[in-house]
Amino acid sequence: MFAQKKETSKKKFFHVTSRQMSWLQKKKQYQLLGNVVINDSQKRFILKTDQATAYYLKKSSSIYLIETQKDFLFTILQENLAITCDTFQVWKEEKKLACLHNVQGKSPLYAFAGDSLYYFPTDKKIILQRADTKPVVIEYNNEPLTPKIDFRVLADRVVFLQAENKLHLEGKVEVVNLLNSDYFSAGVVDLFFNEKNSVKSIHAQDHFTFHQDDQIATADMATYILDQKKLVLSGNVYAKKGDAFQFSSQSAIIFIDGASWHVQTNHSGTLKFDINDLDVN
């Protein structure tokens, strides 16, 4: 029997405490039991569980990982972000933490689901990746004190860059405004946040397409500035409203006022419209 005492192992990357710790010679692993806590001195994250295992990946090496598949609570403290998954791993050498399969996360600002998550505390970076059959899903609330969800995001790969206050999205990205059903898609999208963690601007490239009712705009690149309700388009710009209006140019600015669009451009382009659909005073 092992004594009911707290065992502590201090490492540069993280600290581990548990009520019991035993070495399993045949399996070449440590068994941690009872009030297992893994955290770091800078208070960036904390993991709490009742059981975990420490593996040595190579003989005569300090390279190892700690893994738990039991009920646990993992929180990224800087984001107030709680994460659950099937398997949780702490990698000492790579200085990373991994959540594998059925990943779900929730904070006051957003919630997400994906297949795998990798957190790099030193780089202040979180990488979230899709499963084979399901994309990453993020639901974002632009006003933390209200229960509504403003945006839903779908992507193959998501990178949270905490130091830059930016969310980077890749691969079949779709962003849906749940307040009015507007949505856009692109191959690569960056969401930039202000000091209050609200979205201030969105930059998209690689086949950008924006839909609002029967209005559609496409371009190679686009930037949307939320407080100005301004959509800046560049490269093979095309916009239309049903069969009534079509516009093409190399660049344009669209001011979005509810369901109305006001288009400006300094470049030559092509304009087509059906006179029967125009309002004449």
CSV table of N, CA and C in Angstrom, one decimal, residues 22 45 47 64 86 126 134 140 149 167-168 178 187 212 220 254 276 278:
chain,number,residue,atom,x,y,z
A,22,SER,N,2.6,5.8,-8.1
A,22,SER,CA,3.3,4.5,-8.1
A,22,SER,C,3.9,4.2,-9.4
A,45,PHE,N,-2.8,27.6,-17.2
A,45,PHE,CA,-3.8,26.5,-17.3
A,45,PHE,C,-3.8,25.6,-16.1
A,47,LEU,N,-5.3,21.5,-14.9
A,47,LEU,CA,-6.0,20.3,-15.1
A,47,LEU,C,-6.3,19.6,-13.8
A,64,TYR,N,8.5,12.5,-21.9
A,64,TYR,CA,7.4,11.8,-21.5
A,64,TYR,C,6.1,12.6,-21.7
A,86,ASP,N,-12.1,13.2,-25.1
A,86,ASP,CA,-12.0,11.8,-24.7
A,86,ASP,C,-10.7,11.5,-24.0
A,126,ILE,N,-3.7,28.3,-29.7
A,126,ILE,CA,-4.5,27.2,-29.7
A,126,ILE,C,-4.9,26.7,-31.1
A,134,LYS,N,-16.7,15.8,-39.9
A,134,LYS,CA,-17.3,17.0,-39.4
A,134,LYS,C,-16.3,18.2,-39.3
A,140,TYR,N,-20.1,32.1,-31.6
A,140,TYR,CA,-19.5,33.3,-30.9
A,140,TYR,C,-20.6,34.3,-30.5
A,149,ILE,N,-26.4,34.2,-29.5
A,149,ILE,CA,-25.2,33.8,-30.3
A,149,ILE,C,-25.2,34.7,-31.6
A,167,LEU,N,-8.3,35.4,-34.6
A,167,LEU,CA,-8.8,34.0,-34.9
A,167,LEU,C,-8.6,33.7,-36.4
A,168,HIS,N,-7.7,32.7,-36.7
A,168,HIS,CA,-7.3,32.4,-38.0
A,168,HIS,C,-8.1,31.1,-38.5
A,178,LEU,N,-26.2,34.8,-37.3
A,178,LEU,CA,-27.4,34.2,-36.8
A,178,LEU,C,-28.5,35.2,-36.5
A,187,GLY,N,-11.7,30.7,-48.5
A,187,GLY,CA,-10.7,29.6,-48.2
A,187,GLY,C,-9.9,30.0,-46.9
A,212,GLN,N,-26.6,38.0,-48.9
A,212,GLN,CA,-27.6,38.7,-48.1
A,212,GLN,C,-28.9,38.7,-48.9
A,220,ASP,N,-11.7,38.3,-54.8
A,220,ASP,CA,-10.5,37.6,-54.4
A,220,ASP,C,-10.2,37.8,-53.0
A,254,ILE,N,-18.6,48.4,-50.4
A,254,ILE,CA,-20.1,48.3,-50.3
A,254,ILE,C,-20.4,48.7,-48.8
A,276,ASN,N,-37.0,48.0,-65.3
A,276,ASN,CA,-38.3,47.7,-64.8
A,276,ASN,C,-38.2,47.5,-63.2
A,278,LEU,N,-36.2,49.4,-61.3
A,278,LEU,CA,-35.7,50.6,-60.6
A,278,LEU,C,-36.9,51.4,-60.1
